[in-house]
mmCIF file of N, CA and C in Angstrom:
data_model
loop_
_atom_site.group_PDB
_atom_site.id
_atom_site.type_symbol
_atom_site.label_atom_id
_atom_site.label_comp_id
_atom_site.label_asym_id
_atom_site.label_seq_id
_atom_site.Cartn_x
_atom_site.Cartn_y
_atom_site.Cartn_z
ATOM 1 N N UNK U 251 -31.585 -11.840 -10.666
ATOM 2 C CA UNK U 251 -30.991 -11.871 -9.332
ATOM 3 C C UNK U 251 -29.581 -12.454 -9.387
ATOM 4 N N UNK U 252 -29.403 -13.489 -10.164
ATOM 5 C CA UNK U 252 -28.096 -14.121 -10.259
ATOM 6 C C UNK U 252 -27.070 -13.166 -10.863
ATOM 7 N N UNK U 253 -27.505 -12.419 -11.872
ATOM 8 C CA UNK U 253 -26.604 -11.456 -12.513
ATOM 9 C C UNK U 253 -26.207 -10.371 -11.511
ATOM 10 N N UNK U 254 -27.140 -9.912 -10.712
ATOM 11 C CA UNK U 254 -26.831 -8.895 -9.712
ATOM 12 C C UNK U 254 -25.808 -9.425 -8.709
ATOM 13 N N UNK U 255 -25.987 -10.643 -8.263
ATOM 14 C CA UNK U 255 -25.033 -11.238 -7.325
ATOM 15 C C UNK U 255 -23.647 -11.339 -7.946
ATOM 16 N N UNK U 256 -23.596 -11.736 -9.195
ATOM 17 C CA UNK U 256 -22.317 -11.846 -9.892
ATOM 18 C C UNK U 256 -21.634 -10.481 -9.981
ATOM 19 N N UNK U 257 -22.408 -9.464 -10.297
ATOM 20 C CA UNK U 257 -21.847 -8.112 -10.395
ATOM 21 C C UNK U 257 -21.334 -7.631 -9.040
ATOM 22 N N UNK U 258 -22.087 -7.879 -8.008
ATOM 23 C CA UNK U 258 -21.672 -7.460 -6.664
ATOM 24 C C UNK U 258 -20.393 -8.192 -6.268
ATOM 25 N N UNK U 259 -20.340 -9.474 -6.556
ATOM 26 C CA UNK U 259 -19.151 -10.247 -6.234
ATOM 27 C C UNK U 259 -17.932 -9.703 -6.963
ATOM 28 N N UNK U 260 -18.066 -9.431 -8.241
ATOM 29 C CA UNK U 260 -16.950 -8.876 -9.014
ATOM 30 C C UNK U 260 -16.523 -7.524 -8.470
ATOM 31 N N UNK U 261 -17.484 -6.694 -8.148
ATOM 32 C CA UNK U 261 -17.177 -5.375 -7.606
ATOM 33 C C UNK U 261 -16.399 -5.506 -6.303
ATOM 34 N N UNK U 262 -16.838 -6.397 -5.423
ATOM 35 C CA UNK U 262 -16.167 -6.589 -4.140
ATOM 36 C C UNK U 262 -14.734 -7.079 -4.342
ATOM 37 N N UNK U 263 -14.547 -7.991 -5.292
ATOM 38 C CA UNK U 263 -13.188 -8.483 -5.571
ATOM 39 C C UNK U 263 -12.308 -7.354 -6.070
ATOM 40 N N UNK U 264 -12.841 -6.532 -6.967
ATOM 41 C CA UNK U 264 -12.060 -5.418 -7.495
ATOM 42 C C UNK U 264 -11.717 -4.428 -6.401
ATOM 43 N N UNK U 265 -12.672 -4.186 -5.520
ATOM 44 C CA UNK U 265 -12.434 -3.239 -4.441
ATOM 45 C C UNK U 265 -11.336 -3.753 -3.507
ATOM 46 N N UNK U 266 -11.354 -5.042 -3.209
ATOM 47 C CA UNK U 266 -10.320 -5.625 -2.345
ATOM 48 C C UNK U 266 -8.952 -5.495 -2.989
ATOM 49 N N UNK U 267 -8.879 -5.756 -4.274
ATOM 50 C CA UNK U 267 -7.600 -5.652 -4.982
ATOM 51 C C UNK U 267 -7.097 -4.215 -4.942
ATOM 52 N N UNK U 268 -7.993 -3.262 -5.176
ATOM 53 C CA UNK U 268 -7.597 -1.856 -5.142
ATOM 54 C C UNK U 268 -7.114 -1.461 -3.758
ATOM 55 N N UNK U 269 -7.786 -1.932 -2.734
ATOM 56 C CA UNK U 269 -7.378 -1.596 -1.369
ATOM 57 C C UNK U 269 -6.014 -2.187 -1.059
ATOM 58 N N UNK U 270 -5.758 -3.397 -1.505
ATOM 59 C CA UNK U 270 -4.453 -4.011 -1.277
ATOM 60 C C UNK U 270 -3.368 -3.224 -1.993
ATOM 61 N N UNK U 271 -3.643 -2.803 -3.220
ATOM 62 C CA UNK U 271 -2.671 -2.014 -3.962
ATOM 63 C C UNK U 271 -2.382 -0.706 -3.247
ATOM 64 N N UNK U 272 -3.419 -0.065 -2.763
ATOM 65 C CA UNK U 272 -3.252 1.214 -2.075
ATOM 66 C C UNK U 272 -2.430 1.022 -0.809
ATOM 67 N N UNK U 273 -2.749 0.001 -0.041
ATOM 68 C CA UNK U 273 -2.010 -0.263 1.189
ATOM 69 C C UNK U 273 -0.555 -0.567 0.861
ATOM 70 N N UNK U 274 -0.340 -1.361 -0.154
ATOM 71 C CA UNK U 274 1.016 -1.702 -0.565
ATOM 72 C C UNK U 274 1.803 -0.451 -0.945
ATOM 73 N N UNK U 275 1.174 0.430 -1.705
ATOM 74 C CA UNK U 275 1.849 1.668 -2.111
ATOM 75 C C UNK U 275 2.153 2.549 -0.900
ATOM 76 N N UNK U 276 1.216 2.616 0.029
ATOM 77 C CA UNK U 276 1.448 3.434 1.221
ATOM 78 C C UNK U 276 2.591 2.871 2.051
ATOM 79 N N UNK U 277 2.643 1.551 2.187
ATOM 80 C CA UNK U 277 3.735 0.938 2.947
ATOM 81 C C UNK U 277 5.072 1.164 2.252
ATOM 82 N N UNK U 278 5.096 1.027 0.934
ATOM 83 C CA UNK U 278 6.333 1.284 0.191
ATOM 84 C C UNK U 278 6.807 2.710 0.427
ATOM 85 N N UNK U 279 5.897 3.652 0.311
ATOM 86 C CA UNK U 279 6.222 5.066 0.514
ATOM 87 C C UNK U 279 6.754 5.287 1.928
ATOM 88 N N UNK U 280 6.082 4.711 2.911
ATOM 89 C CA UNK U 280 6.484 4.868 4.310
ATOM 90 C C UNK U 280 7.895 4.332 4.535
ATOM 91 N N UNK U 281 8.154 3.114 4.059
ATOM 92 C CA UNK U 281 9.459 2.511 4.306
ATOM 93 C C UNK U 281 10.570 3.225 3.558
ATOM 94 N N UNK U 282 10.270 3.730 2.354
ATOM 95 C CA UNK U 282 11.282 4.504 1.635
ATOM 96 C C UNK U 282 11.652 5.747 2.440
ATOM 97 N N UNK U 283 10.642 6.417 2.982
ATOM 98 C CA UNK U 283 10.915 7.616 3.776
ATOM 99 C C UNK U 283 11.677 7.280 5.051
ATOM 100 N N UNK U 284 11.282 6.201 5.712
ATOM 101 C CA UNK U 284 11.958 5.808 6.954
ATOM 102 C C UNK U 284 13.406 5.456 6.660
ATOM 103 N N UNK U 285 13.641 4.677 5.610
ATOM 104 C CA UNK U 285 15.008 4.274 5.292
ATOM 105 C C UNK U 285 15.858 5.479 4.902
ATOM 106 N N UNK U 286 15.282 6.410 4.152
ATOM 107 C CA UNK U 286 16.024 7.624 3.801
ATOM 108 C C UNK U 286 16.411 8.394 5.060
ATOM 109 N N UNK U 287 15.483 8.487 5.997
ATOM 110 C CA UNK U 287 15.740 9.206 7.241
ATOM 111 C C UNK U 287 16.825 8.506 8.047
ATOM 112 N N UNK U 288 16.763 7.188 8.128
ATOM 113 C CA UNK U 288 17.767 6.416 8.882
ATOM 114 C C UNK U 288 19.140 6.587 8.244
ATOM 115 N N UNK U 289 19.189 6.487 6.920
ATOM 116 C CA UNK U 289 20.469 6.638 6.224
ATOM 117 C C UNK U 289 21.035 8.032 6.456
ATOM 118 N N UNK U 290 20.188 9.045 6.332
ATOM 119 C CA UNK U 290 20.642 10.424 6.573
ATOM 120 C C UNK U 290 21.149 10.583 7.997
ATOM 121 N N UNK U 291 20.461 9.994 8.947
ATOM 122 C CA UNK U 291 20.856 10.096 10.356
ATOM 123 C C UNK U 291 22.255 9.517 10.560
ATOM 124 N N UNK U 292 22.487 8.330 10.003
ATOM 125 C CA UNK U 292 23.793 7.707 10.207
ATOM 126 C C UNK U 292 24.878 8.434 9.432
ATOM 127 N N UNK U 293 24.542 9.018 8.301
ATOM 128 C CA UNK U 293 25.544 9.816 7.589
ATOM 129 C C UNK U 293 25.969 11.005 8.451
ATOM 130 N N UNK U 294 24.993 11.643 9.108
ATOM 131 C CA UNK U 294 25.302 12.781 9.973
ATOM 132 C C UNK U 294 26.117 12.331 11.172
ATOM 133 N N UNK U 295 25.780 11.176 11.748
ATOM 134 C CA UNK U 295 26.514 10.667 12.914
ATOM 135 C C UNK U 295 27.960 10.380 12.539
ATOM 136 N N UNK U 296 28.199 9.816 11.380
ATOM 137 C CA UNK U 296 29.554 9.486 10.951
ATOM 138 C C UNK U 296 30.330 10.773 10.675
ATOM 139 N N UNK U 297 29.655 11.761 10.103
ATOM 140 C CA UNK U 297 30.309 13.028 9.761
ATOM 141 C C UNK U 297 30.748 13.768 11.021
ATOM 142 N N UNK U 298 30.029 13.598 12.130
ATOM 143 C CA UNK U 298 30.351 14.317 13.373
ATOM 144 C C UNK U 298 31.506 13.612 14.016
#
């Protein structure tokens, strides 16, 4: 029983870490796209 609890605990920790990594990557991707769009917008505004 103790070994099972230890395994479950480790699995849960790994899952949390993976979820944080995924969220972090998604946020990075989102902000890169937003910043690219903002920069492009202001480049167009200056060009006009």
